[in-house]
Amino acid sequence: MSRYFALVFVSLLLNACTPEPALYQQQLVVFGTIVDISLWGVEQQKAEQAVSAIDRDFQRMHYEWHAWEPGPLTAINESIARGESATVIPSLIPIIKRSQVLYRQSDGLFNPAIGRLLNLWGFQSSERPHRPPPAKAAIAALVDAAPGMDDVTINNGVLSSSNTDVQFDFGAFAKGYAIDLAIERLRAMGFGNAIVNGGGDLRAIGSKGERPWRVGVRHPQGEGILAALEVQGDESVFTSGNYERFNEYEGVRYTHILDPRTGWPVKGITSVTVIHDNGADADAAATALVVAGVSQWHRIARQIGIKYAMLVDEAGTVYMNPAMKRRVEFQSGVQPKVVLSDSL
Ligand code: AMP
Ligand code: MG
């Protein structure tokens, strides 16, 4: 997840960029990225109320789920490190429980218990680190300690961990889950046609009037879009990549996505895009498939239940399943080499 929620209103773009009268768009800066909220066919005043409500929700999530700014999650991490049990605030319980399922389905490649490793690499910071890789022995010690989501149990809201090296960091999942909650909030307020788009990761519901919503897939090099696709009904499109956050030291880029089996940043994959029926699982799956890489993405996608996935490797080769191929339209002038997999 791109970081985090210094929640500030940037602008209110009411029909400013588009001649379409029924489109309401507003931007918030949250999760260290711009979140665009688009609503179709709504009254301005109701739309403003909805966006203010989402703004307040995001501020609370920022505080409650942050992995290193002091708050409820860092308090839980401190209790785990001391070998003590901890009371879990209600908003974190479904995050932990869903993450346990995704951890198992991904064979541990999505592992939000590796906060210590992320911290060791300097990725628990809003600054981009520029430092040499950590000492090999320090990495190996944390890999041997093998913190995982199966080490924790929650009973009646109280969490205990059998492994004191578990430190939660939901950076790969929380943006998707937050976007799901924003969509839930919009639906509860009566909005059926909307997109909540956090820096290119989005969930769309309904349509844009007579037409389906059309969205971009982020380019692996981080600029512009690689492809476009139409979203149908209620779908989430999430992309994970190594261009977003990384440690650059002496000309070598170390991406912020770590392989929990080795403790080292993933190599070879520049981005993974998935389409799925909810943002939280799409977010976790995109990260897991970056770790899985060319040789294992198909199996892991099947285990998680992903029906559309696309990987781009460092050479620009695109790997995807046939159903995904039928949906993506590459930008004109872009004709990557495509390797088609079996169906998912
Ligand atoms: P995303 O942009 O959704 O792929 O999330 C990347 C973020 O997830 C990183 O900045 C880390 O905070 C965290 N992360 C890195 N590697 C993993 C992993 N293997 N499993 C779970 N979270 C990870
Ligand atoms: Mg993710």
Tab-separated table of C-alpha atoms and ligand atoms in Angstrom:
chain	number	residue	atom	x	y	z
A	1	MET	CA	0.000	0.000	0.000
A	2	SER	CA	1.295	3.401	-0.726
A	3	ARG	CA	1.546	5.261	2.514
A	4	TYR	CA	-0.556	6.728	4.489
A	5	PHE	CA	-3.142	9.018	5.634
A	6	ALA	CA	-2.027	12.601	6.265
A	7	LEU	CA	-5.577	13.427	5.466
A	8	VAL	CA	-5.917	16.813	3.851
A	9	PHE	CA	-8.462	18.034	1.382
A	10	VAL	CA	-6.775	18.986	-1.807
A	11	SER	CA	-9.493	20.198	-4.001
A	12	LEU	CA	-13.093	20.055	-4.793
A	13	LEU	CA	-13.437	19.404	-8.452
A	14	LEU	CA	-17.092	19.711	-9.105
A	15	ASN	CA	-17.429	19.132	-12.796
A	16	ALA	CA	-14.282	21.171	-13.254
A	17	CYS	CA	-12.446	18.782	-15.545
A	18	THR	CA	-15.304	17.278	-17.382
A	19	PRO	CA	-18.261	18.548	-19.281
A	20	GLU	CA	-20.398	15.667	-18.034
A	21	PRO	CA	-23.026	17.224	-15.802
A	22	ALA	CA	-23.807	14.193	-13.703
A	23	LEU	CA	-20.256	13.352	-12.676
A	24	TYR	CA	-19.171	14.488	-9.234
A	25	GLN	CA	-15.467	14.092	-8.472
A	26	GLN	CA	-13.511	14.926	-5.388
A	27	GLN	CA	-9.964	14.226	-4.283
A	28	LEU	CA	-8.593	13.470	-0.843
A	29	VAL	CA	-4.962	12.948	0.090
A	30	VAL	CA	-4.902	9.767	2.118
A	31	PHE	CA	-2.578	6.778	2.478
A	32	GLY	CA	0.194	8.947	1.050
A	33	THR	CA	-1.614	9.030	-2.243
A	34	ILE	CA	-4.502	10.859	-3.853
A	35	VAL	CA	-7.845	9.160	-3.499
A	36	ASP	CA	-10.321	10.113	-6.190
A	37	ILE	CA	-13.961	9.634	-5.478
A	38	SER	CA	-16.247	9.683	-8.514
A	39	LEU	CA	-20.009	9.566	-8.181
A	40	TRP	CA	-22.452	9.416	-11.047
A	41	GLY	CA	-25.884	10.976	-11.146
A	42	VAL	CA	-26.008	12.479	-7.668
A	43	GLU	CA	-27.053	15.649	-5.935
A	44	GLN	CA	-24.073	17.787	-5.058
A	45	GLN	CA	-25.001	18.298	-1.433
A	46	LYS	CA	-25.516	14.595	-0.779
A	47	ALA	CA	-22.260	13.835	-2.549
A	48	GLU	CA	-20.383	16.331	-0.389
A	49	GLN	CA	-21.810	14.757	2.751
A	50	ALA	CA	-20.728	11.313	1.608
A	51	VAL	CA	-17.195	12.411	0.833
A	52	SER	CA	-16.901	14.144	4.225
A	53	ALA	CA	-18.013	10.935	5.911
A	54	ILE	CA	-15.419	8.937	3.977
A	55	ASP	CA	-12.795	11.519	4.888
A	56	ARG	CA	-13.566	11.060	8.588
A	57	ASP	CA	-13.518	7.257	8.209
A	58	PHE	CA	-10.106	7.388	6.533
A	59	GLN	CA	-8.660	9.564	9.289
A	60	ARG	CA	-9.769	7.073	11.891
A	61	MET	CA	-8.339	4.157	9.884
A	62	HIS	CA	-5.048	5.984	9.515
A	63	TYR	CA	-4.752	6.262	13.271
A	64	GLU	CA	-6.033	2.795	14.119
A	65	TRP	CA	-4.112	0.751	11.555
A	66	HIS	CA	-0.796	2.497	11.174
A	67	ALA	CA	2.180	0.158	11.509
A	68	TRP	CA	4.686	2.575	12.983
A	69	GLU	CA	2.990	5.814	14.025
A	70	PRO	CA	1.970	5.234	17.659
A	71	GLY	CA	-1.607	4.011	17.958
A	72	PRO	CA	-3.676	0.865	18.539
A	73	LEU	CA	-1.704	-1.324	16.100
A	74	THR	CA	1.717	-0.348	17.431
A	75	ALA	CA	0.397	-1.019	20.948
A	76	ILE	CA	-0.590	-4.556	19.887
A	77	ASN	CA	2.832	-5.066	18.305
A	78	GLU	CA	4.519	-3.958	21.524
A	79	SER	CA	2.431	-6.403	23.574
A	80	ILE	CA	3.326	-9.255	21.219
A	81	ALA	CA	7.027	-8.396	21.505
A	82	ARG	CA	6.750	-8.567	25.301
A	83	GLY	CA	5.024	-11.947	25.087
A	84	GLU	CA	1.770	-10.517	26.413
A	85	SER	CA	-1.759	-10.776	25.095
A	86	ALA	CA	-3.491	-7.651	23.795
A	87	THR	CA	-7.018	-6.365	23.424
A	88	VAL	CA	-7.733	-5.710	19.744
A	89	ILE	CA	-9.893	-2.744	18.755
A	90	PRO	CA	-12.940	-3.808	16.721
A	91	SER	CA	-11.771	-2.326	13.403
A	92	LEU	CA	-8.621	-4.457	13.421
A	93	ILE	CA	-10.290	-7.804	14.122
A	94	PRO	CA	-11.606	-8.398	10.573
A	95	ILE	CA	-8.280	-7.203	9.144
A	96	ILE	CA	-6.324	-9.737	11.168
A	97	LYS	CA	-8.798	-12.547	10.512
A	98	ARG	CA	-9.030	-11.964	6.756
A	99	SER	CA	-5.247	-11.679	6.592
A	100	GLN	CA	-4.949	-15.096	8.216
A	101	VAL	CA	-7.060	-16.610	5.433
A	102	LEU	CA	-5.069	-14.850	2.702
A	103	TYR	CA	-1.803	-15.851	4.365
A	104	ARG	CA	-2.806	-19.516	4.157
A	105	GLN	CA	-4.212	-19.268	0.628
A	106	SER	CA	-0.995	-17.617	-0.573
A	107	ASP	CA	1.247	-20.222	1.105
A	108	GLY	CA	2.535	-17.426	3.339
A	109	LEU	CA	3.710	-15.203	0.461
A	110	PHE	CA	1.291	-12.543	1.686
A	111	ASN	CA	2.513	-12.262	5.252
A	112	PRO	CA	1.627	-9.107	7.169
A	113	ALA	CA	3.402	-10.508	10.260
A	114	ILE	CA	6.832	-9.532	8.851
A	115	GLY	CA	6.871	-5.990	10.241
A	116	ARG	CA	10.310	-6.568	11.786
A	117	LEU	CA	11.805	-7.447	8.412
A	118	LEU	CA	10.145	-4.443	6.780
A	119	ASN	CA	11.537	-2.247	9.517
A	120	LEU	CA	15.008	-3.768	9.161
A	121	TRP	CA	14.976	-2.850	5.461
A	122	GLY	CA	13.863	0.702	6.279
A	123	PHE	CA	10.417	0.374	4.734
A	124	GLN	CA	8.514	1.479	7.801
A	125	SER	CA	9.019	5.125	7.057
A	126	SER	CA	7.332	7.725	4.923
A	127	GLU	CA	10.749	8.590	3.476
A	128	ARG	CA	12.348	6.538	0.734
A	129	PRO	CA	15.353	4.854	2.345
A	130	HIS	CA	18.830	5.157	0.841
A	131	ARG	CA	20.912	2.705	2.749
A	132	PRO	CA	22.852	-0.488	2.242
A	133	PRO	CA	20.933	-3.742	2.666
A	134	PRO	CA	20.828	-4.922	6.274
A	135	ALA	CA	23.400	-7.426	7.553
A	136	LYS	CA	22.781	-10.901	6.140
A	137	ALA	CA	22.793	-12.399	9.631
A	138	ALA	CA	20.080	-9.995	10.797
A	139	ILE	CA	17.889	-10.940	7.829
A	140	ALA	CA	18.530	-14.654	8.364
A	141	ALA	CA	17.658	-14.384	12.069
A	142	LEU	CA	14.248	-12.925	11.236
A	143	VAL	CA	13.607	-15.513	8.524
A	144	ASP	CA	14.476	-18.281	10.998
A	145	ALA	CA	12.137	-16.759	13.576
A	146	ALA	CA	9.425	-17.301	10.905
A	147	PRO	CA	6.699	-14.967	12.147
A	148	GLY	CA	3.405	-15.815	10.463
A	149	MET	CA	-0.297	-15.148	10.710
A	150	ASP	CA	-0.868	-18.671	12.059
A	151	ASP	CA	1.069	-17.760	15.194
A	152	VAL	CA	-1.761	-15.549	16.427
A	153	THR	CA	-5.208	-16.313	17.787
A	154	ILE	CA	-8.010	-13.970	18.770
A	155	ASN	CA	-10.529	-15.000	21.412
A	156	ASN	CA	-13.202	-12.607	22.572
A	157	GLY	CA	-11.255	-9.697	21.151
A	158	VAL	CA	-8.023	-10.662	22.900
A	159	LEU	CA	-5.039	-11.559	20.753
A	160	SER	CA	-2.202	-13.811	21.750
A	161	SER	CA	0.836	-14.819	19.741
A	162	SER	CA	3.013	-17.883	20.174
A	163	ASN	CA	5.827	-16.004	18.406
A	164	THR	CA	7.243	-12.795	19.849
A	165	ASP	CA	8.708	-11.898	16.438
A	166	VAL	CA	5.258	-11.317	14.929
A	167	GLN	CA	4.846	-7.600	14.141
A	168	PHE	CA	1.836	-6.622	12.068
A	169	ASP	CA	2.142	-4.337	9.064
A	170	PHE	CA	-0.975	-4.281	6.904
A	171	GLY	CA	0.579	-2.106	4.221
A	172	ALA	CA	-0.234	-4.665	1.513
A	173	PHE	CA	-3.894	-4.975	2.449
A	174	ALA	CA	-5.235	-1.950	4.299
A	175	LYS	CA	-5.773	0.329	1.322
A	176	GLY	CA	-7.937	-2.283	-0.362
A	177	TYR	CA	-9.895	-2.873	2.797
A	178	ALA	CA	-10.306	0.878	3.357
A	179	ILE	CA	-11.620	1.280	-0.184
A	180	ASP	CA	-14.112	-1.538	0.471
A	181	LEU	CA	-15.364	0.279	3.562
A	182	ALA	CA	-15.685	3.514	1.600
A	183	ILE	CA	-17.792	1.716	-1.020
A	184	GLU	CA	-19.895	0.211	1.776
A	185	ARG	CA	-20.397	3.680	3.201
A	186	LEU	CA	-21.466	5.020	-0.208
A	187	ARG	CA	-23.922	2.179	-0.717
A	188	ALA	CA	-25.403	2.712	2.729
A	189	MET	CA	-25.968	6.357	1.777
A	190	GLY	CA	-27.775	5.302	-1.389
A	191	PHE	CA	-25.058	5.710	-4.015
A	192	GLY	CA	-24.989	2.883	-6.535
A	193	ASN	CA	-22.628	4.278	-9.177
A	194	ALA	CA	-19.181	5.152	-7.865
A	195	ILE	CA	-15.443	4.672	-8.058
A	196	VAL	CA	-13.067	4.996	-5.129
A	197	ASN	CA	-9.613	5.157	-6.655
A	198	GLY	CA	-6.496	5.311	-4.472
A	199	GLY	CA	-3.544	6.084	-6.715
A	200	GLY	CA	-4.699	3.677	-9.434
A	201	ASP	CA	-6.006	0.992	-7.076
A	202	LEU	CA	-9.762	1.099	-7.160
A	203	ARG	CA	-13.166	-0.390	-6.646
A	204	ALA	CA	-15.994	0.549	-8.980
A	205	ILE	CA	-19.701	-0.105	-8.593
A	206	GLY	CA	-22.569	0.415	-10.987
A	207	SER	CA	-21.915	2.368	-14.143
A	208	LYS	CA	-21.362	5.816	-15.555
A	209	GLY	CA	-24.858	6.349	-16.823
A	210	GLU	CA	-25.414	4.339	-19.980
A	211	ARG	CA	-21.786	3.292	-20.170
A	212	PRO	CA	-19.630	1.057	-17.963
A	213	TRP	CA	-16.879	2.694	-15.923
A	214	ARG	CA	-13.602	2.609	-17.810
A	215	VAL	CA	-10.384	2.615	-15.807
A	216	GLY	CA	-6.651	2.560	-16.350
A	217	VAL	CA	-4.136	-0.073	-15.273
A	218	ARG	CA	-1.019	1.563	-13.915
A	219	HIS	CA	2.121	1.382	-15.978
A	220	PRO	CA	4.926	-0.696	-14.418
A	221	GLN	CA	7.312	2.203	-14.782
A	222	GLY	CA	5.014	4.233	-12.594
A	223	GLU	CA	4.078	6.826	-15.194
A	224	GLY	CA	0.777	6.847	-16.979
A	225	ILE	CA	-1.250	3.791	-17.767
A	226	LEU	CA	-0.351	0.536	-19.459
A	227	ALA	CA	-3.827	-0.554	-20.428
A	228	ALA	CA	-7.479	0.285	-20.021
A	229	LEU	CA	-10.403	-1.904	-19.085
A	230	GLU	CA	-14.101	-1.694	-18.424
A	231	VAL	CA	-15.355	-2.653	-14.993
A	232	GLN	CA	-18.569	-4.596	-14.710
A	233	GLY	CA	-20.999	-4.270	-11.818
A	234	ASP	CA	-18.767	-4.349	-8.771
A	235	GLU	CA	-15.084	-4.949	-9.324
A	236	SER	CA	-11.728	-3.959	-7.888
A	237	VAL	CA	-8.550	-3.419	-9.882
A	238	PHE	CA	-5.315	-3.429	-7.882
A	239	THR	CA	-1.712	-3.175	-9.001
A	240	SER	CA	1.394	-3.903	-6.951
A	241	GLY	CA	4.761	-2.987	-8.245
A	242	ASN	CA	8.355	-2.413	-7.408
A	243	TYR	CA	8.405	1.121	-8.816
A	244	GLU	CA	6.359	2.656	-6.052
A	245	ARG	CA	8.514	2.401	-3.006
A	246	PHE	CA	12.029	1.091	-2.920
A	247	ASN	CA	15.386	1.525	-1.320
A	248	GLU	CA	17.940	2.759	-3.821
A	249	TYR	CA	21.535	2.282	-2.815
A	250	GLU	CA	24.587	2.466	-5.074
A	251	GLY	CA	22.435	2.162	-8.160
A	252	VAL	CA	20.589	-0.954	-6.995
A	253	ARG	CA	16.868	-0.826	-6.328
A	254	TYR	CA	15.482	-2.920	-3.510
A	255	THR	CA	11.710	-3.049	-3.788
A	256	HIS	CA	9.463	-2.689	-0.751
A	257	ILE	CA	7.877	-6.094	-1.367
A	258	LEU	CA	9.794	-8.766	0.517
A	259	ASP	CA	9.843	-12.498	-0.033
A	260	PRO	CA	9.110	-13.837	3.460
A	261	ARG	CA	10.977	-17.076	2.609
A	262	THR	CA	14.292	-15.309	2.050
A	263	GLY	CA	13.830	-11.957	3.791
A	264	TRP	CA	15.025	-10.231	0.586
A	265	PRO	CA	13.187	-7.888	-1.779
A	266	VAL	CA	11.526	-9.570	-4.718
A	267	LYS	CA	13.345	-9.442	-8.060
A	268	GLY	CA	12.252	-9.892	-11.633
A	269	ILE	CA	8.622	-8.718	-11.476
A	270	THR	CA	7.806	-5.079	-12.087
A	271	SER	CA	4.071	-5.226	-11.547
A	272	VAL	CA	1.029	-7.382	-10.987
A	273	THR	CA	-2.552	-6.339	-11.640
A	274	VAL	CA	-5.573	-8.294	-10.469
A	275	ILE	CA	-9.281	-7.796	-10.936
A	276	HIS	CA	-11.428	-9.201	-8.168
A	277	ASP	CA	-14.785	-8.752	-6.487
A	278	ASN	CA	-13.417	-6.869	-3.467
A	279	GLY	CA	-10.548	-4.509	-2.818
A	280	ALA	CA	-9.050	-6.103	0.281
A	281	ASP	CA	-8.415	-9.494	-1.292
A	282	ALA	CA	-7.352	-7.874	-4.571
A	283	ASP	CA	-4.764	-5.792	-2.706
A	284	ALA	CA	-3.332	-8.761	-0.795
A	285	ALA	CA	-3.388	-10.961	-3.895
A	286	ALA	CA	-1.538	-8.430	-6.056
A	287	THR	CA	1.241	-8.291	-3.463
A	288	ALA	CA	1.310	-12.088	-3.080
A	289	LEU	CA	1.587	-12.590	-6.849
A	290	VAL	CA	4.575	-10.233	-7.029
A	291	VAL	CA	6.287	-12.558	-4.543
A	292	ALA	CA	5.062	-15.671	-6.355
A	293	GLY	CA	6.618	-14.468	-9.621
A	294	VAL	CA	6.467	-16.027	-13.060
A	295	SER	CA	6.800	-19.617	-11.853
A	296	GLN	CA	4.135	-19.643	-9.140
A	297	TRP	CA	1.624	-16.873	-9.774
A	298	HIS	CA	-0.920	-19.125	-11.448
A	299	ARG	CA	-1.102	-21.610	-8.587
A	300	ILE	CA	-1.304	-18.894	-5.930
A	301	ALA	CA	-3.958	-16.960	-7.888
A	302	ARG	CA	-6.051	-20.136	-8.070
A	303	GLN	CA	-5.645	-20.795	-4.365
A	304	ILE	CA	-6.853	-17.281	-3.529
A	305	GLY	CA	-9.687	-17.499	-6.062
A	306	ILE	CA	-8.478	-14.733	-8.396
A	307	LYS	CA	-10.032	-14.923	-11.872
A	308	TYR	CA	-8.054	-12.193	-13.638
A	309	ALA	CA	-4.326	-11.581	-13.208
A	310	MET	CA	-1.546	-9.970	-15.201
A	311	LEU	CA	2.176	-9.865	-14.394
A	312	VAL	CA	4.807	-7.742	-16.091
A	313	ASP	CA	8.413	-8.832	-15.727
A	314	GLU	CA	11.533	-6.693	-15.898
A	315	ALA	CA	11.883	-7.342	-19.628
A	316	GLY	CA	8.353	-6.017	-20.191
A	317	THR	CA	6.887	-9.439	-20.985
A	318	VAL	CA	3.263	-9.743	-19.895
A	319	TYR	CA	1.943	-12.973	-18.355
A	320	MET	CA	-1.801	-13.357	-17.996
A	321	ASN	CA	-4.719	-15.729	-18.102
A	322	PRO	CA	-7.013	-15.793	-21.159
A	323	ALA	CA	-9.939	-14.118	-19.381
A	324	MET	CA	-7.687	-11.206	-18.428
A	325	LYS	CA	-6.415	-10.934	-21.985
A	326	ARG	CA	-9.981	-10.544	-23.214
A	327	ARG	CA	-10.463	-7.556	-20.939
A	328	VAL	CA	-7.306	-5.456	-21.171
A	329	GLU	CA	-6.779	-3.031	-23.998
A	330	PHE	CA	-3.173	-1.943	-24.215
A	331	GLN	CA	-2.603	1.707	-24.940
A	332	SER	CA	-2.026	2.448	-28.571
A	333	GLY	CA	1.595	1.962	-29.489
A	334	VAL	CA	2.118	-0.542	-26.679
A	335	GLN	CA	2.408	-4.108	-27.932
A	336	PRO	CA	4.133	-6.153	-25.292
A	337	LYS	CA	5.123	-9.765	-25.692
A	338	VAL	CA	2.315	-11.727	-24.062
A	339	VAL	CA	2.596	-15.179	-22.513
A	340	LEU	CA	-0.838	-16.710	-21.987
A	341	SER	CA	-1.406	-19.144	-19.139
A	342	ASP	CA	-4.072	-21.805	-18.643
A	343	SER	CA	-7.406	-20.537	-17.421
A	344	LEU	CA	-7.656	-19.554	-13.803
B	1	AMP	P1	1.382	-3.260	-1.981
B	1	AMP	O1	1.736	-1.922	-2.510
B	1	AMP	O2	-0.072	-3.481	-1.749
B	1	AMP	O3	2.003	-4.390	-2.764
B	1	AMP	O4	1.996	-3.363	-0.515
B	1	AMP	C1	3.379	-3.249	-0.266
B	1	AMP	C2	3.603	-3.097	1.231
B	1	AMP	O5	3.259	-4.321	1.868
B	1	AMP	C3	5.046	-2.859	1.613
B	1	AMP	O6	5.322	-1.476	1.654
B	1	AMP	C4	5.121	-3.492	2.982
B	1	AMP	O7	4.599	-2.628	3.964
B	1	AMP	C5	4.188	-4.663	2.882
B	1	AMP	N1	4.797	-5.945	2.445
B	1	AMP	C6	5.978	-6.148	1.781
B	1	AMP	N2	6.154	-7.452	1.494
B	1	AMP	C7	5.074	-8.099	1.992
B	1	AMP	C8	4.659	-9.466	2.002
B	1	AMP	N3	5.391	-10.426	1.442
B	1	AMP	N4	3.473	-9.753	2.611
B	1	AMP	C9	2.711	-8.791	3.174
B	1	AMP	N5	3.045	-7.489	3.193
B	1	AMP	C10	4.206	-7.141	2.598
B	2	MG	MG	-1.289	-5.089	-1.952
